[in-house]
mmCIF file of C-alpha atoms and ligand atoms in Angstrom:
data_model
loop_
_atom_site.group_PDB
_atom_site.id
_atom_site.type_symbol
_atom_site.label_atom_id
_atom_site.label_comp_id
_atom_site.label_asym_id
_atom_site.label_seq_id
_atom_site.Cartn_x
_atom_site.Cartn_y
_atom_site.Cartn_z
ATOM 1 C CA MET A 1 88.808 174.357 121.960
ATOM 2 C CA VAL A 2 88.653 172.729 125.241
ATOM 3 C CA ALA A 3 86.306 169.724 125.183
ATOM 4 C CA THR A 4 83.519 170.210 128.024
ATOM 5 C CA MET A 5 81.756 167.338 129.762
ATOM 6 C CA LYS A 6 78.614 167.477 131.918
ATOM 7 C CA ALA A 7 78.932 167.290 135.852
ATOM 8 C CA ALA A 8 77.483 167.705 139.176
ATOM 9 C CA VAL A 9 79.044 170.477 140.889
ATOM 10 C CA LEU A 10 78.933 171.936 144.538
ATOM 11 C CA HIS A 11 79.990 175.414 144.951
ATOM 12 C CA ALA A 12 79.045 175.855 148.549
ATOM 13 C CA LEU A 13 78.354 173.820 151.330
ATOM 14 C CA LYS A 14 74.465 173.006 152.047
ATOM 15 C CA THR A 15 73.480 173.903 148.460
ATOM 16 C CA PRO A 16 72.222 171.839 145.967
ATOM 17 C CA LEU A 17 74.845 170.404 143.218
ATOM 18 C CA LYS A 18 74.568 172.035 139.635
ATOM 19 C CA ILE A 19 74.515 170.532 136.703
ATOM 20 C CA GLU A 20 76.966 172.282 134.423
ATOM 21 C CA ASN A 21 79.369 171.936 131.506
ATOM 22 C CA VAL A 22 82.723 171.920 132.928
ATOM 23 C CA PRO A 23 86.333 171.366 130.910
ATOM 24 C CA VAL A 24 87.097 167.670 130.675
ATOM 25 C CA PRO A 25 90.328 167.230 132.973
ATOM 26 C CA GLU A 26 93.429 166.299 131.471
ATOM 27 C CA PRO A 27 95.540 163.428 132.669
ATOM 28 C CA GLY A 28 98.748 164.348 134.251
ATOM 29 C CA HIS A 29 101.571 162.045 134.670
ATOM 30 C CA GLY A 30 100.983 158.776 135.885
ATOM 31 C CA ASP A 31 97.333 159.477 135.398
ATOM 32 C CA LEU A 32 94.323 157.906 133.653
ATOM 33 C CA LEU A 33 91.456 159.763 131.729
ATOM 34 C CA ILE A 34 88.299 157.765 132.378
ATOM 35 C CA LYS A 35 85.253 157.966 130.992
ATOM 36 C CA VAL A 36 82.642 157.298 133.513
ATOM 37 C CA THR A 37 79.699 154.319 133.043
ATOM 38 C CA ALA A 38 78.775 154.354 136.524
ATOM 39 C CA CYS A 39 78.751 156.134 139.730
ATOM 40 C CA GLY A 40 77.353 154.959 143.156
ATOM 41 C CA VAL A 41 75.993 157.671 145.662
ATOM 42 C CA CYS A 42 77.708 156.796 148.608
ATOM 43 C CA HIS A 43 76.480 158.813 152.260
ATOM 44 C CA SER A 44 79.912 160.048 152.482
ATOM 45 C CA ASP A 45 78.719 162.233 149.268
ATOM 46 C CA LEU A 46 76.196 163.354 151.270
ATOM 47 C CA HIS A 47 78.259 164.212 154.408
ATOM 48 C CA ALA A 48 80.410 166.194 151.975
ATOM 49 C CA VAL A 49 77.438 168.203 150.280
ATOM 50 C CA ASP A 50 76.015 169.134 153.920
ATOM 51 C CA GLY A 51 79.523 170.008 155.066
ATOM 52 C CA ASP A 52 79.151 167.269 157.979
ATOM 53 C CA TRP A 53 83.255 166.542 158.510
ATOM 54 C CA THR A 54 86.147 168.415 159.533
ATOM 55 C CA PRO A 55 87.948 169.445 157.029
ATOM 56 C CA PRO A 56 85.451 170.421 154.647
ATOM 57 C CA PRO A 57 85.823 169.484 150.735
ATOM 58 C CA VAL A 58 87.600 171.147 148.316
ATOM 59 C CA ILE A 59 84.749 173.441 147.092
ATOM 60 C CA PRO A 60 83.851 173.391 144.304
ATOM 61 C CA LEU A 61 83.997 170.175 143.992
ATOM 62 C CA ILE A 62 82.539 167.418 142.114
ATOM 63 C CA PRO A 63 81.514 164.293 144.353
ATOM 64 C CA GLY A 64 81.635 160.515 143.646
ATOM 65 C CA HIS A 65 83.971 157.701 144.649
ATOM 66 C CA GLU A 66 82.259 154.508 143.596
ATOM 67 C CA VAL A 67 83.377 155.162 139.888
ATOM 68 C CA ALA A 68 83.371 152.189 137.161
ATOM 69 C CA GLY A 69 84.465 153.449 133.671
ATOM 70 C CA ARG A 70 86.975 153.065 130.578
ATOM 71 C CA ILE A 71 90.103 154.515 130.184
ATOM 72 C CA VAL A 72 90.012 156.974 127.115
ATOM 73 C CA LYS A 73 93.478 158.370 127.518
ATOM 74 C CA LEU A 74 97.049 157.472 129.488
ATOM 75 C CA GLY A 75 99.386 160.152 131.167
ATOM 76 C CA ALA A 76 102.793 160.315 130.395
ATOM 77 C CA GLY A 77 104.641 157.379 132.223
ATOM 78 C CA VAL A 78 101.777 155.186 132.613
ATOM 79 C CA SER A 79 102.345 151.307 132.083
ATOM 80 C CA GLY A 80 100.573 148.499 132.093
ATOM 81 C CA PHE A 81 96.892 149.722 131.050
ATOM 82 C CA ALA A 82 95.559 150.684 127.941
ATOM 83 C CA VAL A 83 92.892 152.848 126.370
ATOM 84 C CA GLY A 84 89.649 150.559 126.406
ATOM 85 C CA ASP A 85 90.409 149.052 129.801
ATOM 86 C CA HIS A 86 87.850 148.384 132.484
ATOM 87 C CA VAL A 87 88.587 150.156 135.945
ATOM 88 C CA GLY A 88 86.902 151.734 139.020
ATOM 89 C CA VAL A 89 87.977 154.295 141.183
ATOM 90 C CA PRO A 90 87.526 154.153 145.014
ATOM 91 C CA TRP A 91 87.734 157.129 147.477
ATOM 92 C CA MET A 92 91.326 156.261 147.875
ATOM 93 C CA TYR A 93 92.526 158.639 145.359
ATOM 94 C CA SER A 94 95.851 158.501 146.328
ATOM 95 C CA SER A 95 98.512 158.415 149.039
ATOM 96 C CA CYS A 96 102.158 159.562 149.604
ATOM 97 C CA GLY A 97 103.676 156.202 149.320
ATOM 98 C CA THR A 98 106.787 156.983 151.651
ATOM 99 C CA CYS A 99 105.549 157.499 154.946
ATOM 100 C CA GLU A 100 105.775 154.877 157.839
ATOM 101 C CA PHE A 101 102.149 153.777 157.062
ATOM 102 C CA CYS A 102 102.217 153.575 152.971
ATOM 103 C CA LEU A 103 105.322 151.322 154.000
ATOM 104 C CA ALA A 104 103.671 148.946 155.929
ATOM 105 C CA GLY A 105 100.531 148.486 153.297
ATOM 106 C CA MET A 106 98.557 150.899 155.707
ATOM 107 C CA GLU A 107 97.828 153.632 153.085
ATOM 108 C CA THR A 108 94.181 153.889 154.601
ATOM 109 C CA ILE A 109 96.013 156.266 157.607
ATOM 110 C CA CYS A 110 98.235 158.221 155.341
ATOM 111 C CA LYS A 111 98.212 161.782 156.597
ATOM 112 C CA SER A 112 98.873 162.945 152.711
ATOM 113 C CA ALA A 113 96.267 160.735 150.905
ATOM 114 C CA GLU A 114 94.044 162.587 148.747
ATOM 115 C CA ALA A 115 90.303 161.601 148.429
ATOM 116 C CA THR A 116 88.388 161.421 145.100
ATOM 117 C CA GLY A 117 84.946 163.119 145.225
ATOM 118 C CA TYR A 118 86.060 165.454 148.665
ATOM 119 C CA THR A 119 89.806 166.835 147.700
ATOM 120 C CA LYS A 120 89.788 165.596 144.221
ATOM 121 C CA PRO A 121 86.938 165.828 141.577
ATOM 122 C CA GLY A 122 84.876 162.634 141.850
ATOM 123 C CA GLY A 123 82.527 160.695 139.333
ATOM 124 C CA TYR A 124 79.578 162.467 139.255
ATOM 125 C CA ALA A 125 81.047 163.734 135.677
ATOM 126 C CA GLU A 126 81.416 162.020 132.181
ATOM 127 C CA TYR A 127 84.954 161.878 133.055
ATOM 128 C CA LEU A 128 87.513 162.095 135.656
ATOM 129 C CA VAL A 129 91.060 161.608 136.050
ATOM 130 C CA ALA A 130 92.712 159.415 138.525
ATOM 131 C CA PRO A 131 96.303 157.857 139.118
ATOM 132 C CA ALA A 132 96.717 154.432 137.934
ATOM 133 C CA ALA A 133 98.612 153.293 140.692
ATOM 134 C CA PHE A 134 95.157 153.426 142.681
ATOM 135 C CA VAL A 135 92.544 152.494 140.239
ATOM 136 C CA GLY A 136 90.827 148.928 140.464
ATOM 137 C CA ARG A 137 90.837 146.619 137.583
ATOM 138 C CA LEU A 138 87.475 145.391 136.465
ATOM 139 C CA PRO A 139 87.179 142.581 134.214
ATOM 140 C CA ASP A 140 86.132 143.436 130.605
ATOM 141 C CA ASP A 141 82.761 141.650 130.835
ATOM 142 C CA ALA A 142 81.482 142.963 134.275
ATOM 143 C CA ASP A 143 78.334 145.025 134.934
ATOM 144 C CA PRO A 144 79.843 148.287 135.654
ATOM 145 C CA PHE A 145 76.293 149.346 137.227
ATOM 146 C CA ALA A 146 76.473 146.182 139.820
ATOM 147 C CA LEU A 147 79.895 146.880 140.791
ATOM 148 C CA ALA A 148 80.377 150.475 141.240
ATOM 149 C CA PRO A 149 79.109 150.445 144.639
ATOM 150 C CA ILE A 150 81.858 147.834 145.507
ATOM 151 C CA LEU A 151 84.298 150.725 144.860
ATOM 152 C CA CYS A 152 83.416 152.140 148.265
ATOM 153 C CA ALA A 153 80.623 150.481 150.088
ATOM 154 C CA GLY A 154 82.197 146.765 149.005
ATOM 155 C CA VAL A 155 86.100 147.473 149.881
ATOM 156 C CA THR A 156 85.094 149.537 153.257
ATOM 157 C CA THR A 157 82.723 146.932 154.591
ATOM 158 C CA TYR A 158 85.226 144.120 153.522
ATOM 159 C CA ARG A 159 87.922 145.567 155.440
ATOM 160 C CA GLY A 160 86.064 146.695 158.471
ATOM 161 C CA LEU A 161 85.021 142.865 159.010
ATOM 162 C CA LYS A 162 88.762 142.118 158.688
ATOM 163 C CA ARG A 163 89.483 144.542 161.034
ATOM 164 C CA THR A 164 87.150 142.682 163.564
ATOM 165 C CA GLY A 165 89.031 139.400 163.392
ATOM 166 C CA ALA A 166 85.861 137.226 163.438
ATOM 167 C CA ARG A 167 86.258 133.896 162.190
ATOM 168 C CA PRO A 168 84.287 131.682 160.308
ATOM 169 C CA GLY A 169 81.134 130.609 162.480
ATOM 170 C CA GLN A 170 81.323 133.431 164.833
ATOM 171 C CA TRP A 171 78.619 135.675 165.191
ATOM 172 C CA VAL A 172 78.832 139.490 163.353
ATOM 173 C CA THR A 173 76.281 142.201 164.000
ATOM 174 C CA ILE A 174 75.656 144.322 161.336
ATOM 175 C CA LEU A 175 74.375 148.236 162.542
ATOM 176 C CA GLY A 176 73.110 149.794 159.708
ATOM 177 C CA ILE A 177 71.895 148.024 156.649
ATOM 178 C CA GLY A 178 71.830 150.838 154.028
ATOM 179 C CA GLY A 179 74.486 150.787 151.060
ATOM 180 C CA LEU A 180 77.217 149.869 152.986
ATOM 181 C CA GLY A 181 75.527 147.792 155.533
ATOM 182 C CA HIS A 182 73.522 145.337 152.917
ATOM 183 C CA ILE A 183 76.858 144.670 151.391
ATOM 184 C CA ALA A 184 78.457 144.190 154.368
ATOM 185 C CA VAL A 185 76.250 141.266 155.127
ATOM 186 C CA GLN A 186 77.318 139.558 151.832
ATOM 187 C CA TYR A 187 80.816 139.769 152.928
ATOM 188 C CA ALA A 188 80.231 138.328 156.021
ATOM 189 C CA LYS A 189 78.078 135.719 154.726
ATOM 190 C CA ALA A 190 80.785 134.927 152.129
ATOM 191 C CA MET A 191 83.701 134.835 154.988
ATOM 192 C CA GLY A 192 81.607 131.963 156.877
ATOM 193 C CA LEU A 193 80.001 134.366 159.654
ATOM 194 C CA ARG A 194 76.829 134.594 160.596
ATOM 195 C CA VAL A 195 74.902 137.785 160.878
ATOM 196 C CA ALA A 196 72.733 139.492 163.076
ATOM 197 C CA ALA A 197 71.468 142.929 161.375
ATOM 198 C CA VAL A 198 70.254 145.927 163.050
ATOM 199 C CA ASP A 199 68.412 148.785 161.400
ATOM 200 C CA VAL A 200 65.505 151.619 162.603
ATOM 201 C CA SER A 201 63.628 150.578 159.007
ATOM 202 C CA ASN A 202 61.762 146.851 158.408
ATOM 203 C CA GLU A 203 62.183 147.119 154.874
ATOM 204 C CA LYS A 204 66.275 147.551 155.171
ATOM 205 C CA LEU A 205 65.862 144.453 157.778
ATOM 206 C CA ALA A 206 63.877 142.441 155.332
ATOM 207 C CA LEU A 207 66.911 143.071 152.505
ATOM 208 C CA ALA A 208 69.086 141.864 155.218
ATOM 209 C CA LYS A 209 67.098 138.703 155.751
ATOM 210 C CA SER A 210 66.772 138.075 151.811
ATOM 211 C CA LEU A 211 70.910 138.172 152.054
ATOM 212 C CA GLY A 212 71.046 135.664 154.634
ATOM 213 C CA ALA A 213 70.882 137.807 157.874
ATOM 214 C CA GLU A 214 69.456 134.982 160.687
ATOM 215 C CA VAL A 215 68.611 137.566 163.426
ATOM 216 C CA LEU A 216 66.976 140.811 162.684
ATOM 217 C CA VAL A 217 66.696 143.772 165.186
ATOM 218 C CA ASN A 218 64.488 146.880 164.767
ATOM 219 C CA GLY A 219 66.027 149.273 167.094
ATOM 220 C CA ALA A 220 63.477 151.982 166.761
ATOM 221 C CA GLU A 221 61.249 149.420 168.034
ATOM 222 C CA THR A 222 62.899 147.157 170.701
ATOM 223 C CA ASP A 223 66.259 147.617 172.963
ATOM 224 C CA ALA A 224 69.021 146.939 170.311
ATOM 225 C CA VAL A 225 71.257 145.550 172.881
ATOM 226 C CA ALA A 226 69.349 143.825 175.052
ATOM 227 C CA ALA A 227 67.783 141.726 171.651
ATOM 228 C CA VAL A 228 71.412 141.244 170.740
ATOM 229 C CA GLN A 229 72.248 139.688 174.070
ATOM 230 C CA GLU A 230 69.354 137.396 174.148
ATOM 231 C CA LYS A 231 68.999 136.305 171.042
ATOM 232 C CA ILE A 232 72.616 135.296 170.268
ATOM 233 C CA GLY A 233 74.558 135.426 173.529
ATOM 234 C CA GLY A 234 76.024 138.857 172.279
ATOM 235 C CA SER A 235 78.134 139.079 168.886
ATOM 236 C CA HIS A 236 81.811 138.123 168.831
ATOM 237 C CA ALA A 237 81.900 140.833 166.540
ATOM 238 C CA ALA A 238 80.265 144.044 165.063
ATOM 239 C CA VAL A 239 80.516 146.590 162.391
ATOM 240 C CA VAL A 240 79.029 149.536 162.385
ATOM 241 C CA THR A 241 77.990 151.473 159.237
ATOM 242 C CA ALA A 242 74.469 153.723 160.823
ATOM 243 C CA VAL A 243 74.405 156.843 160.573
ATOM 244 C CA ALA A 244 73.530 157.581 164.112
ATOM 245 C CA SER A 245 75.714 158.100 167.290
ATOM 246 C CA LYS A 246 73.469 155.663 169.003
ATOM 247 C CA ALA A 247 74.231 152.831 167.001
ATOM 248 C CA PHE A 248 77.996 153.225 168.126
ATOM 249 C CA GLU A 249 77.215 153.118 171.749
ATOM 250 C CA GLN A 250 74.924 149.915 171.185
ATOM 251 C CA ALA A 251 77.311 148.044 169.394
ATOM 252 C CA ILE A 252 79.789 147.946 172.083
ATOM 253 C CA LEU A 253 77.236 146.620 174.449
ATOM 254 C CA MET A 254 76.422 144.237 172.315
ATOM 255 C CA LEU A 255 79.666 142.341 172.179
ATOM 256 C CA ARG A 256 80.496 139.269 173.741
ATOM 257 C CA PRO A 257 83.462 138.880 176.283
ATOM 258 C CA GLY A 258 86.269 139.640 174.191
ATOM 259 C CA GLY A 259 84.519 140.703 170.996
ATOM 260 C CA THR A 260 85.558 143.573 168.621
ATOM 261 C CA VAL A 261 83.578 146.437 166.998
ATOM 262 C CA ALA A 262 84.869 148.028 163.916
ATOM 263 C CA TYR A 263 83.758 151.643 163.325
ATOM 264 C CA ILE A 264 82.558 152.488 159.848
ATOM 265 C CA GLY A 265 80.092 155.224 159.895
ATOM 266 C CA LEU A 266 80.868 158.938 159.926
ATOM 267 C CA PRO A 267 78.119 160.638 161.334
ATOM 268 C CA GLY A 268 79.658 163.941 161.811
ATOM 269 C CA GLY A 269 78.951 167.328 163.400
ATOM 270 C CA LYS A 270 77.597 166.975 166.752
ATOM 271 C CA ALA A 271 76.764 163.264 166.033
ATOM 272 C CA ASP A 272 80.587 162.281 166.382
ATOM 273 C CA GLU A 273 80.278 161.846 169.945
ATOM 274 C CA ILE A 274 79.788 158.739 171.840
ATOM 275 C CA ARG A 275 79.301 157.805 175.536
ATOM 276 C CA THR A 276 80.306 154.318 176.845
ATOM 277 C CA SER A 277 80.944 152.059 179.442
ATOM 278 C CA ILE A 278 84.821 152.360 180.513
ATOM 279 C CA SER A 279 83.846 148.959 182.774
ATOM 280 C CA ALA A 280 82.272 147.069 179.977
ATOM 281 C CA ILE A 281 85.425 147.823 177.889
ATOM 282 C CA THR A 282 87.913 147.042 180.277
ATOM 283 C CA ASN A 283 86.125 143.775 182.170
ATOM 284 C CA TRP A 284 85.652 142.397 179.092
ATOM 285 C CA GLU A 285 88.259 143.041 176.969
ATOM 286 C CA LEU A 286 86.537 144.610 174.313
ATOM 287 C CA SER A 287 88.090 146.309 171.649
ATOM 288 C CA VAL A 288 87.012 149.172 169.659
ATOM 289 C CA ARG A 289 88.612 149.824 166.010
ATOM 290 C CA GLY A 290 88.302 152.540 163.554
ATOM 291 C CA SER A 291 88.221 151.124 159.556
ATOM 292 C CA ASN A 292 89.056 153.665 157.163
ATOM 293 C CA VAL A 293 87.765 152.387 153.399
ATOM 294 C CA GLY A 294 90.557 150.135 152.253
ATOM 295 C CA THR A 295 93.925 149.899 150.695
ATOM 296 C CA ARG A 296 94.379 148.648 147.270
ATOM 297 C CA GLN A 297 95.033 145.322 148.360
ATOM 298 C CA ASP A 298 91.441 144.809 150.027
ATOM 299 C CA LEU A 299 90.212 146.675 147.162
ATOM 300 C CA ASN A 300 91.476 144.178 144.670
ATOM 301 C CA GLU A 301 90.056 141.764 147.129
ATOM 302 C CA ALA A 302 86.591 143.100 147.595
ATOM 303 C CA ILE A 303 86.592 143.347 143.979
ATOM 304 C CA ALA A 304 87.081 139.587 143.434
ATOM 305 C CA PHE A 305 84.380 138.336 145.910
ATOM 306 C CA ALA A 306 81.921 140.346 143.694
ATOM 307 C CA THR A 307 83.003 139.230 140.489
ATOM 308 C CA ASN A 308 83.123 135.751 141.491
ATOM 309 C CA GLY A 309 79.349 136.262 142.241
ATOM 310 C CA LEU A 310 79.511 136.297 146.240
ATOM 311 C CA VAL A 311 78.493 139.623 146.568
ATOM 312 C CA LYS A 312 75.961 141.843 144.430
ATOM 313 C CA ALA A 313 74.964 145.254 145.545
ATOM 314 C CA THR A 314 70.924 145.709 145.385
ATOM 315 C CA ILE A 315 70.806 149.051 143.181
ATOM 316 C CA ARG A 316 68.340 151.427 141.495
ATOM 317 C CA THR A 317 70.123 153.447 138.717
ATOM 318 C CA VAL A 318 68.946 157.347 137.898
ATOM 319 C CA LYS A 319 70.342 159.771 135.496
ATOM 320 C CA LEU A 320 72.904 162.721 137.062
ATOM 321 C CA ASP A 321 70.223 165.026 136.844
ATOM 322 C CA ALA A 322 68.108 163.409 139.760
ATOM 323 C CA VAL A 323 71.161 163.463 142.150
ATOM 324 C CA ASN A 324 69.569 166.277 144.459
ATOM 325 C CA ASP A 325 66.489 164.252 144.930
ATOM 326 C CA VAL A 326 68.628 161.107 145.525
ATOM 327 C CA PHE A 327 70.349 163.363 148.639
ATOM 328 C CA ASP A 328 66.884 164.340 149.947
ATOM 329 C CA GLU A 329 65.791 160.281 149.985
ATOM 330 C CA MET A 330 69.066 159.611 151.620
ATOM 331 C CA ARG A 331 68.957 162.184 154.387
ATOM 332 C CA LYS A 332 65.185 160.675 155.128
ATOM 333 C CA GLY A 333 66.829 157.074 155.088
ATOM 334 C CA LYS A 334 64.496 156.171 152.352
ATOM 335 C CA ILE A 335 66.870 154.186 150.391
ATOM 336 C CA VAL A 336 66.974 150.326 150.321
ATOM 337 C CA GLY A 337 70.356 149.134 149.195
ATOM 338 C CA ARG A 338 72.478 151.533 146.444
ATOM 339 C CA VAL A 339 71.209 154.185 144.125
ATOM 340 C CA VAL A 340 73.556 154.252 140.963
ATOM 341 C CA ILE A 341 74.148 157.154 138.360
ATOM 342 C CA ASP A 342 74.295 155.780 134.983
ATOM 343 C CA MET A 343 76.301 158.353 133.145
ATOM 344 C CA THR A 344 75.936 156.690 129.664
HETATM 345 P P1 NAD B 401 72.947 154.855 153.996
HETATM 346 O O1 NAD B 401 72.210 155.874 154.409
HETATM 347 O O2 NAD B 401 72.853 154.072 152.801
HETATM 348 O O3 NAD B 401 72.762 153.833 155.358
HETATM 349 C C1 NAD B 401 72.780 154.213 156.890
HETATM 350 C C2 NAD B 401 71.971 153.041 157.357
HETATM 351 O O4 NAD B 401 71.673 153.349 158.774
HETATM 352 C C3 NAD B 401 70.425 153.165 157.056
HETATM 353 O O5 NAD B 401 69.782 152.055 156.327
HETATM 354 C C4 NAD B 401 69.990 153.753 158.167
HETATM 355 O O6 NAD B 401 68.491 153.428 158.243
HETATM 356 C C5 NAD B 401 70.614 153.321 159.390
HETATM 357 N N1 NAD B 401 70.073 153.439 160.685
HETATM 358 C C6 NAD B 401 70.268 154.817 160.926
HETATM 359 N N2 NAD B 401 70.254 155.213 162.410
HETATM 360 C C7 NAD B 401 70.103 153.762 162.907
HETATM 361 C C8 NAD B 401 70.520 153.503 164.106
HETATM 362 N N3 NAD B 401 70.045 154.155 165.075
HETATM 363 N N4 NAD B 401 70.691 152.042 164.040
HETATM 364 C C9 NAD B 401 70.762 151.416 163.150
HETATM 365 N N5 NAD B 401 70.575 151.720 161.805
HETATM 366 C C10 NAD B 401 70.682 152.917 161.838
HETATM 367 O O7 NAD B 401 74.509 155.236 154.055
HETATM 368 P P2 NAD B 401 76.027 154.394 153.622
HETATM 369 O O8 NAD B 401 76.524 155.096 152.021
HETATM 370 O O9 NAD B 401 75.666 152.899 153.727
HETATM 371 O O10 NAD B 401 77.200 155.015 154.794
HETATM 372 C C11 NAD B 401 76.670 154.860 156.155
HETATM 373 C C12 NAD B 401 78.125 156.009 156.891
HETATM 374 O O11 NAD B 401 79.439 154.782 156.291
HETATM 375 C C13 NAD B 401 78.556 156.732 156.235
HETATM 376 O O12 NAD B 401 78.428 158.057 157.703
HETATM 377 C C14 NAD B 401 79.172 157.204 155.365
HETATM 378 O O13 NAD B 401 79.644 158.521 155.427
HETATM 379 C C15 NAD B 401 80.490 155.992 155.851
HETATM 380 N N6 NAD B 401 81.181 155.554 155.413
HETATM 381 C C16 NAD B 401 82.391 155.656 155.990
HETATM 382 C C17 NAD B 401 83.489 154.917 155.243
HETATM 383 C C18 NAD B 401 84.687 154.617 155.717
HETATM 384 O O14 NAD B 401 85.657 154.215 155.434
HETATM 385 N N7 NAD B 401 84.970 154.967 157.163
HETATM 386 C C19 NAD B 401 83.285 154.624 153.822
HETATM 387 C C20 NAD B 401 82.298 154.733 153.402
HETATM 388 C C21 NAD B 401 81.303 155.532 154.089
HETATM 389 ZN ZN1 ZN B 402 81.902 156.115 150.268
HETATM 390 ZN ZN1 ZN B 403 101.674 157.973 153.320
#
């Protein structure tokens, strides 16, 4: 008899997830079977459910890619891990390992990469399988609920900040203080940067302030570009995690001459386009860079910031059955910090 597990499953785009009993997966060669303790709800999961991106996710889909759990079974050929080990599973499920990007430590842009909770079953379930080569190691005594968001929101914003090239003492403007953005503020502070925060919600800006942001701008109430230029003379760097194309347009114009913006958010669909000023980019030698989750090395470093107490997600936990309600809250922009599913 095949053992079963509880999971939240997407059967058709734009429909609610169904809570069902499905077979517990078997770890293949090089894989780990992991019992999920906690799984964060990332806006990317909502994009997957709503079919915002091309290509769409592989359906039926179990979403979830901010996973903390314990190993319960080792697949053939796995070494260096033991049953009971505390691990985290990120969006980067795997990459080919042999293309020019993988060979250069840039597996984030491998064209053969697989994505947890998008092309492979994710963590909205009691168990999942993940390749041992791509999981993050978590300290045995670390809080899995606080750490789960580091597996995506953490590593992604950490890499995004690094890709701006900003150095200690410089200003970074974070646009979008949601699940990713409130963690970005903390990495930025820990990296010695000064932070300006932009959102359309005063509650989220209050969170950014409590985490060390010095300048707060509500883009729904004021001209956010003018505010950043006036208050700090423009930003050396910017990171965009907002789910609105307008913020991506604004971020370029918030830069100082020579500044760099890292794009992280992925609004998708009709919101996937921006209009910008060619002359602003050319005359002021601005740089616009994409940043896609993070490498395994980024993940190790991002986890270390968190386990050293420098970064801590603001979380609220829910049970798996509440996940569709969480998506509704996220669509309305009502979530402050990150919601984490408690799978225990
Ligand atoms: P979230 O819903 O928690 O946060 C989004 C925030 O953007 C909210 O606080 C919202 O108020 C704010 N916002 C909306 N419109 C705005 C505007 N005009 N100006 C400023 N702020 C605005 O979402 P999240 O989980 O933090 O994810 C954010 C985005 O990042 C999503 O599109 C997600 O898919 C994407 N993402 C990308 C990567 C990557 O590797 N590039 C990784 C993870 C998530
Ligand atoms: Zn994510
Ligand atoms: Zn590759």
